[in-house]
Structures are given as structure tokens and as C-alpha cells.
Tab-separated table of C-alpha atoms in Angstrom:
chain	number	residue	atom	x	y	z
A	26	UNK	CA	-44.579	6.194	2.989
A	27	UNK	CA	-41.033	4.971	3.316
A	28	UNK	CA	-38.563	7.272	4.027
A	29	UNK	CA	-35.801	8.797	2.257
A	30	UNK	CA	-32.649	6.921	2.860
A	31	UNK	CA	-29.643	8.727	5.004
A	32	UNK	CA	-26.345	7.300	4.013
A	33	UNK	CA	-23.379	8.577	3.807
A	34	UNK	CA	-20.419	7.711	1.479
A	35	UNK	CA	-17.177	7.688	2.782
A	36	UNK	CA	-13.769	6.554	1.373
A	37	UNK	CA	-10.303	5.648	3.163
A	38	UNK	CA	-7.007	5.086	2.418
A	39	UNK	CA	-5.070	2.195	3.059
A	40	UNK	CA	-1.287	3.500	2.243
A	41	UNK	CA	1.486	0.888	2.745
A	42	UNK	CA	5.131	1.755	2.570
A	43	UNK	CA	8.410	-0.175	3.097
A	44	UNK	CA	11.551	0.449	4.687
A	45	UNK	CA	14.181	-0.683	6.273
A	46	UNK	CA	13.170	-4.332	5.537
A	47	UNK	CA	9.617	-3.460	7.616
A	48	UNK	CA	6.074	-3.037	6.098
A	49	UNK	CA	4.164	0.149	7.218
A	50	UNK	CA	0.563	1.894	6.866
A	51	UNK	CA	0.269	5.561	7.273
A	52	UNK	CA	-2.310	6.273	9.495
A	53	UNK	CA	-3.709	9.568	11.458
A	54	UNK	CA	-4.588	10.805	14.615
A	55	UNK	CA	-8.370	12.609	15.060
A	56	UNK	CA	-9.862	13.875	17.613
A	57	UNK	CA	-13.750	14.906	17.412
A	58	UNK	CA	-15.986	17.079	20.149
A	59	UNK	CA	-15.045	15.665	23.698
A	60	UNK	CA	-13.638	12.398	22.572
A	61	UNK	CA	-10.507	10.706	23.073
A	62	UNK	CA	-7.788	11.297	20.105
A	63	UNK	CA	-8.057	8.042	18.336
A	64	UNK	CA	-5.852	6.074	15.630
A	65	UNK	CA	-7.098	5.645	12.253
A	66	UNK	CA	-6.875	5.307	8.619
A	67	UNK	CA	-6.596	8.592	6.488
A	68	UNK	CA	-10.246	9.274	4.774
A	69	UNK	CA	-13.844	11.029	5.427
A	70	UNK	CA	-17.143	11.742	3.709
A	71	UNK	CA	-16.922	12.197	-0.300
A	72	UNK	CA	-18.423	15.473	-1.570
A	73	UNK	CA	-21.880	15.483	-4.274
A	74	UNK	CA	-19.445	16.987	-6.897
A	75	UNK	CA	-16.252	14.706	-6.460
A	76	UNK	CA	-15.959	10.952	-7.683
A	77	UNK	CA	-14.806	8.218	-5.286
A	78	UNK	CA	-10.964	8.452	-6.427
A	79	UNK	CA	-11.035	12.319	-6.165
A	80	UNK	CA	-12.136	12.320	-2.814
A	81	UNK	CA	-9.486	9.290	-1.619
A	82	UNK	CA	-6.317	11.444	-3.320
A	83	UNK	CA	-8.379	14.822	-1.673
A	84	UNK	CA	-8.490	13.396	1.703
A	85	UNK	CA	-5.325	11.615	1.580
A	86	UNK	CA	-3.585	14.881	0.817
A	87	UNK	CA	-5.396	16.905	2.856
A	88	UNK	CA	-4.749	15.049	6.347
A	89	UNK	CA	-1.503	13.792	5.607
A	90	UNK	CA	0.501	16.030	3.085
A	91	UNK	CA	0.555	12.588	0.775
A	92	UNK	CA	0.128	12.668	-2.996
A	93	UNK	CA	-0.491	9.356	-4.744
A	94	UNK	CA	-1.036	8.446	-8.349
A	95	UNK	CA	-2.515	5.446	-8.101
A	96	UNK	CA	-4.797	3.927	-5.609
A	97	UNK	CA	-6.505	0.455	-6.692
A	98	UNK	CA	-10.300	0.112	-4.861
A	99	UNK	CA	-10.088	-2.866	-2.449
A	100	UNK	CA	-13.526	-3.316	-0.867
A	101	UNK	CA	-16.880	-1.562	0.410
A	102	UNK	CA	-17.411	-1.813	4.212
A	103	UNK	CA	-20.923	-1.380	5.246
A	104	UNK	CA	-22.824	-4.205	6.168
A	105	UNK	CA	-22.498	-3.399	9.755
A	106	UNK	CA	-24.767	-0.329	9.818
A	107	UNK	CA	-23.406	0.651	13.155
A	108	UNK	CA	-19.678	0.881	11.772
A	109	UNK	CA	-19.775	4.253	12.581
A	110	UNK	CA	-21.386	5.824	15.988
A	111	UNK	CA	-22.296	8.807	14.412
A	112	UNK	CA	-24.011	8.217	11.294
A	113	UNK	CA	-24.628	5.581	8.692
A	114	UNK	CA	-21.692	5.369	6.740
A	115	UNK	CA	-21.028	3.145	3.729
A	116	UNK	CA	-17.035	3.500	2.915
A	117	UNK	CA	-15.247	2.293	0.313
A	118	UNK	CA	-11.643	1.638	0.662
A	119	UNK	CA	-8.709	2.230	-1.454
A	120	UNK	CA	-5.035	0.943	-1.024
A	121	UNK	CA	-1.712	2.282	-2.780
A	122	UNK	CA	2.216	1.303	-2.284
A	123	UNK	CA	4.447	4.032	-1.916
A	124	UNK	CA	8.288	4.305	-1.114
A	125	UNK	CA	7.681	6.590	2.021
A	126	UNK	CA	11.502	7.854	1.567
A	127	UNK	CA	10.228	10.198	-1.242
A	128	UNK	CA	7.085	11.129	0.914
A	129	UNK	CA	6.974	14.045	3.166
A	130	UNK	CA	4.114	13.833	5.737
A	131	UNK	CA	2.273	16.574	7.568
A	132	UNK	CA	-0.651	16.386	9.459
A	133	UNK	CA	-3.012	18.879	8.372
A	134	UNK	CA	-6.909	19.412	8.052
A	135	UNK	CA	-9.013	17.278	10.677
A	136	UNK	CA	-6.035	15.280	12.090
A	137	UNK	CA	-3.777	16.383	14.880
A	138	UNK	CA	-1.109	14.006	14.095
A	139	UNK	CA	0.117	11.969	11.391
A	140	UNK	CA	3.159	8.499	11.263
A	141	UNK	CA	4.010	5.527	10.013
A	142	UNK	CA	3.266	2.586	11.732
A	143	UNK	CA	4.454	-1.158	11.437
A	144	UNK	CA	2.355	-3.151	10.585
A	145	UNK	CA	3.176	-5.470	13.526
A	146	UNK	CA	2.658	-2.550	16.146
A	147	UNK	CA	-0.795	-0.974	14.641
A	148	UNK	CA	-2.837	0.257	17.215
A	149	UNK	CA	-6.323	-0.106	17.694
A	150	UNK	CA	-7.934	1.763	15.667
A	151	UNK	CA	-11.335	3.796	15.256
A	152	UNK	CA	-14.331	2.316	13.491
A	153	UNK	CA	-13.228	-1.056	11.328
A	154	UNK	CA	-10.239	0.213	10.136
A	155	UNK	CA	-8.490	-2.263	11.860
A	156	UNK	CA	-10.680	-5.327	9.310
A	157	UNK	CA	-9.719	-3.358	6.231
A	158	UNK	CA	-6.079	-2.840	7.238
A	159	UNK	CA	-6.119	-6.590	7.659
A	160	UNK	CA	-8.369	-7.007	3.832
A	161	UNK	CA	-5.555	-4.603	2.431
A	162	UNK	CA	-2.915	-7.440	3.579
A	163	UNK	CA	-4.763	-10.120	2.293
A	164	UNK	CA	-4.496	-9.014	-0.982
A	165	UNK	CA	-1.234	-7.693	-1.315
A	166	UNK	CA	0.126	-10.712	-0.358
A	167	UNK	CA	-1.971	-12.473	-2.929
A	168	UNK	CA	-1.049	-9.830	-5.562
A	169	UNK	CA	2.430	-9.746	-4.865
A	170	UNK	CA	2.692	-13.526	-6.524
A	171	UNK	CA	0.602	-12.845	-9.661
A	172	UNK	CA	1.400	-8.961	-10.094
A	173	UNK	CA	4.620	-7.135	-10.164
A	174	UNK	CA	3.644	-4.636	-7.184
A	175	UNK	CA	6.582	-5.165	-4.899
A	176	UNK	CA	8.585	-2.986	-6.891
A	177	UNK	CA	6.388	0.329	-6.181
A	178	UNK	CA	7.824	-0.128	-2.721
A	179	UNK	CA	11.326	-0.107	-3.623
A	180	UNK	CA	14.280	2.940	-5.099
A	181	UNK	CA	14.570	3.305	-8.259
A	182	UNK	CA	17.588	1.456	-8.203
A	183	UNK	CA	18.199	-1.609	-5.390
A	184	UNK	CA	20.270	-4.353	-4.085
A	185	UNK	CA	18.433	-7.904	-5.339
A	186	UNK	CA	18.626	-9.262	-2.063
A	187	UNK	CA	16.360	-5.738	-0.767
A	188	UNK	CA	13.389	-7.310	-3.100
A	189	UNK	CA	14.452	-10.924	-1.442
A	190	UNK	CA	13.728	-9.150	1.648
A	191	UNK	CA	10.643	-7.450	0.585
A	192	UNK	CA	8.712	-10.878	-0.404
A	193	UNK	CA	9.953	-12.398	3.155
A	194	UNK	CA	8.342	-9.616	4.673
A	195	UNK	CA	5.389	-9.348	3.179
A	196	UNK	CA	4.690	-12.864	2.723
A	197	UNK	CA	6.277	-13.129	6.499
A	198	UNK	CA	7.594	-16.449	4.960
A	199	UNK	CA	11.418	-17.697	4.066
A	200	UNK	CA	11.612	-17.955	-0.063
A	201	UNK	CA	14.299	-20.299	-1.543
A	202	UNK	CA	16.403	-16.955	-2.453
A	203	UNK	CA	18.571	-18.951	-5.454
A	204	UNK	CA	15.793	-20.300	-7.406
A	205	UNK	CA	13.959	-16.926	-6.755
A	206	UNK	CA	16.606	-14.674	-7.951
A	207	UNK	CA	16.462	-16.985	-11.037
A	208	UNK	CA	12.799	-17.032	-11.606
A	209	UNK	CA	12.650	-13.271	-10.947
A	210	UNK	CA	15.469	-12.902	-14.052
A	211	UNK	CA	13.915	-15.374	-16.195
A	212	UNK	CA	10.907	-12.982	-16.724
A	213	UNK	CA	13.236	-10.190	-18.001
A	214	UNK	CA	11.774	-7.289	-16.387
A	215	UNK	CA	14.228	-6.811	-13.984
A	216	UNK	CA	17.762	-5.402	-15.035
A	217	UNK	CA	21.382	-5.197	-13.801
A	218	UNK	CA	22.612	-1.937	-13.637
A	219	UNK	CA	25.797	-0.874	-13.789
A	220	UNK	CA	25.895	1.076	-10.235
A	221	UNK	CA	26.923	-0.425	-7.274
A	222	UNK	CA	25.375	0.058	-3.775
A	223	UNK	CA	26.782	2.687	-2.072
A	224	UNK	CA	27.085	0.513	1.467
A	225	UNK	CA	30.719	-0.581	1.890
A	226	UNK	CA	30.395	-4.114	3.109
A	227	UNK	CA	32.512	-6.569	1.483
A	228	UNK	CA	32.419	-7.361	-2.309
A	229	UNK	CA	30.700	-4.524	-3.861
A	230	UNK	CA	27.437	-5.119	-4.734
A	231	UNK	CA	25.368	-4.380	-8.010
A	232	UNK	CA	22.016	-2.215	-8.224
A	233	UNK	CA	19.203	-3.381	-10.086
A	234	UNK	CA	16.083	-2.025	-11.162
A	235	UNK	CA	12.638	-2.967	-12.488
A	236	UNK	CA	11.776	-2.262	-16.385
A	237	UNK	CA	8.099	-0.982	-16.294
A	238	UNK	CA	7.905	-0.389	-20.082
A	239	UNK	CA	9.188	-3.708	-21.049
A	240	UNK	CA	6.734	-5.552	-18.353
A	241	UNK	CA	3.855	-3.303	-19.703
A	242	UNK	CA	4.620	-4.377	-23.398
A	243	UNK	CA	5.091	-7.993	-22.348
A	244	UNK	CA	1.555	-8.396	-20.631
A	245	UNK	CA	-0.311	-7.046	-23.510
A	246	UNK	CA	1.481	-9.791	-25.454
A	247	UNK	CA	-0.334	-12.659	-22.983
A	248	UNK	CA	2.776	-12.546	-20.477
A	249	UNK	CA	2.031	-13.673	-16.969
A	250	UNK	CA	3.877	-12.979	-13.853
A	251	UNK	CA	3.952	-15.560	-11.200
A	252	UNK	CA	5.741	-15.961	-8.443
A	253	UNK	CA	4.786	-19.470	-6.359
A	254	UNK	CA	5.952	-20.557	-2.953
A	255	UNK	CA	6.052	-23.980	-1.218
């Protein structure tokens, strides 16, 4: 008779914020029994009464104090069946893009410490979270030309050469900033406001900020966003 199977179902959260021209991932510190404290990405087992996304925004909150409203499923990890010393563990991983200055985060639950990390000085980290953090990358930066995502990263309000910055970044590419600036307007979407930066340096400089409602109307009408570079 074959036995039952023993699998467990785990999600985790790949959260990436931006700031001060830098990408980061929020990440945790655990420590279980007489093991070392070890780096990883915010998650754990899902419960028999909770669906995948409930038990991402649970777990999320519960370690680091983090609320998001939308997380978008990226991939499910389990073909190496020793992924996880402990038990089988099948996760499935969700990433979201959050400003982190409207974020305040607090370790809490199973983790003893909670930070932001950039993403060029990520740690080792427990299990495979290192291989999704780098799956997460891959497809922002493949998103971030067909899909207006960049601007879930950014105020409200910003300086045009702030999302400049953001695609460099990301990308970790130089972009032809005139004939982006002019693509980027072409579309629409994006708006001049009529604030100014509040940073003194030189010539004042004009906010601008990204028109959800008109890009949502747009797309249903066959409108695609693309953004190539050489």
C-alpha cells in the first residue's frame, strides 16, 4: 500500500522597495531550536482554513509589521525535495512593490529581527530564498518594460528624473533619458503637476505623478505599455 503523502505548503514573500535611488527586499531574521539565527525571506507554513494569498499577507504581517494589498504569485519552489532540512516543503512565492517610506517595520512573531536590505548586499540566506530573490528580479525587470509597475515604488508625487533613476537601477543599465522622458509622456499616463520639489538646488523643479485611472481605462481599450532598451 502506498503511503499517504507528507507535504507541506508553504508561501513567502518577496517584498521589494526603493529608496534613495537603491532597490531593497525586506527580509527577516529566525532563529529555530539550537541553530544559528539565519537571514531569510518573510513566510511559513499556510494553515487548512486559509488560501495561499491569506496566508502570504498573514505571515507577511505577522513577522514584519507589513501590510500589502497586492502581491502577484511568482513561482512554486519544490522540485528539490530537500529544500528544506526539516520537512518536505513545497512553497509558493509571492512578490509585491512597496514605497518602504510609508512602511513601518517591526519584527514580531517567529523572527527576532527584521531590515531592509540592498539588493547588492543580500546575505546568504536560509533554504533557496536566495534562487527566488534572484526569480523575483528576473521578472521585475522584464515587467518593468511591458507593465507600468515602477510607479508602485515611487511618492505620490516625484521628480521625472527619480523614475529615470528607478529604470537605471533596476534594469542596472544607462537609458537614453531624452527620448525616455518623451516616450514615457507620449503614453499619457503620467502628469505634470503643478508642485515643485521641495529640494532647493538650482532651477526649481516640477513634481509629477502617475494617472492610475486613466492607464486602467486605456488598457481595457487595447493600450499597451512598452518601454524598450538598446
Amino acid at each position: 500500500m502506498e503511503k499517504l503523502q507528507n507535504i507541506r505548503i508553504a508561501v513567502d514573500a518577496i517584498v521589494f522597495g526603493y529608496k534613495n535611488s537603491q532597490l531593497y527586499v525586506l527580509l527577516i531574521q529566525q532563529k529555530f531550536g539550537t541553530s544559528d539565527s539565519y537571514w531569510a525571506l518573510p513566510g511559513g507554513l499556510v494553515k487548512n482554513d486559509e488560501s495561499l494569498k491569506d496566508a502570504v499577507q498573514r505571515e507577511l504581517r505577522e513577522e514584519t509589521n507589513v501590510s500589502v494589498d497586492y502581491f502577484e504569485q511568482l513561482f512554486t519552489f519544490g522540485d528539490d525535495i530537500f529544500r528544506d532540512p526539516r520537512n518536505r516543503v513545497v512553497s509558493v512565492a509571492y512578490f509585491a512593490l512597496v514605497n518602504p517610506s510609508k512602511l513601518e517595520i517591526k519584527a514580531d512573531s517567529d523572527a527576532e529581527n527584521v531590515q531592509w536590505f540592498k539588493i547588492s548586499e543580500v546575505p546568504t540566506m536560509a533554504f533557496d530564498h536566495n534562487s527566488i530573490l534572484k526569480k523575483a528580479l528576473e521578472r521585475i525587470k522584464a515587467k518593468l518594460t511591458y507593465e507600468p509597475i515602477g510607479f508602485d515604488l515611487l511618492p505620490k508625487e516625484f521628480l521625472f528624473s527619480e523614475l529615470e533613476n528607478l529604470y537605471c537601477t533596476i534594469l542596472d543599465k544607462e537609458i537614453e533619458r531624452r527620448n525616455f522622458r518623451k516616450k514615457i509622456l507620449s503614453f499619457g499616463i503620467v502628469e505634470e503637476t503643478e508642485n515643485y520639489s521641495p529640494i532647493k538646488t538650482g532651477r526649481p523643479a516640477k513634481l509629477f505623478r502617475f494617472n492610475k485611472q486613466k492607464y486602467n481605462d486605456l488598457a481595457k481599450e487595447g493600450f499597451h505599455f512598452e518601454i524598450k532598451f538598446a
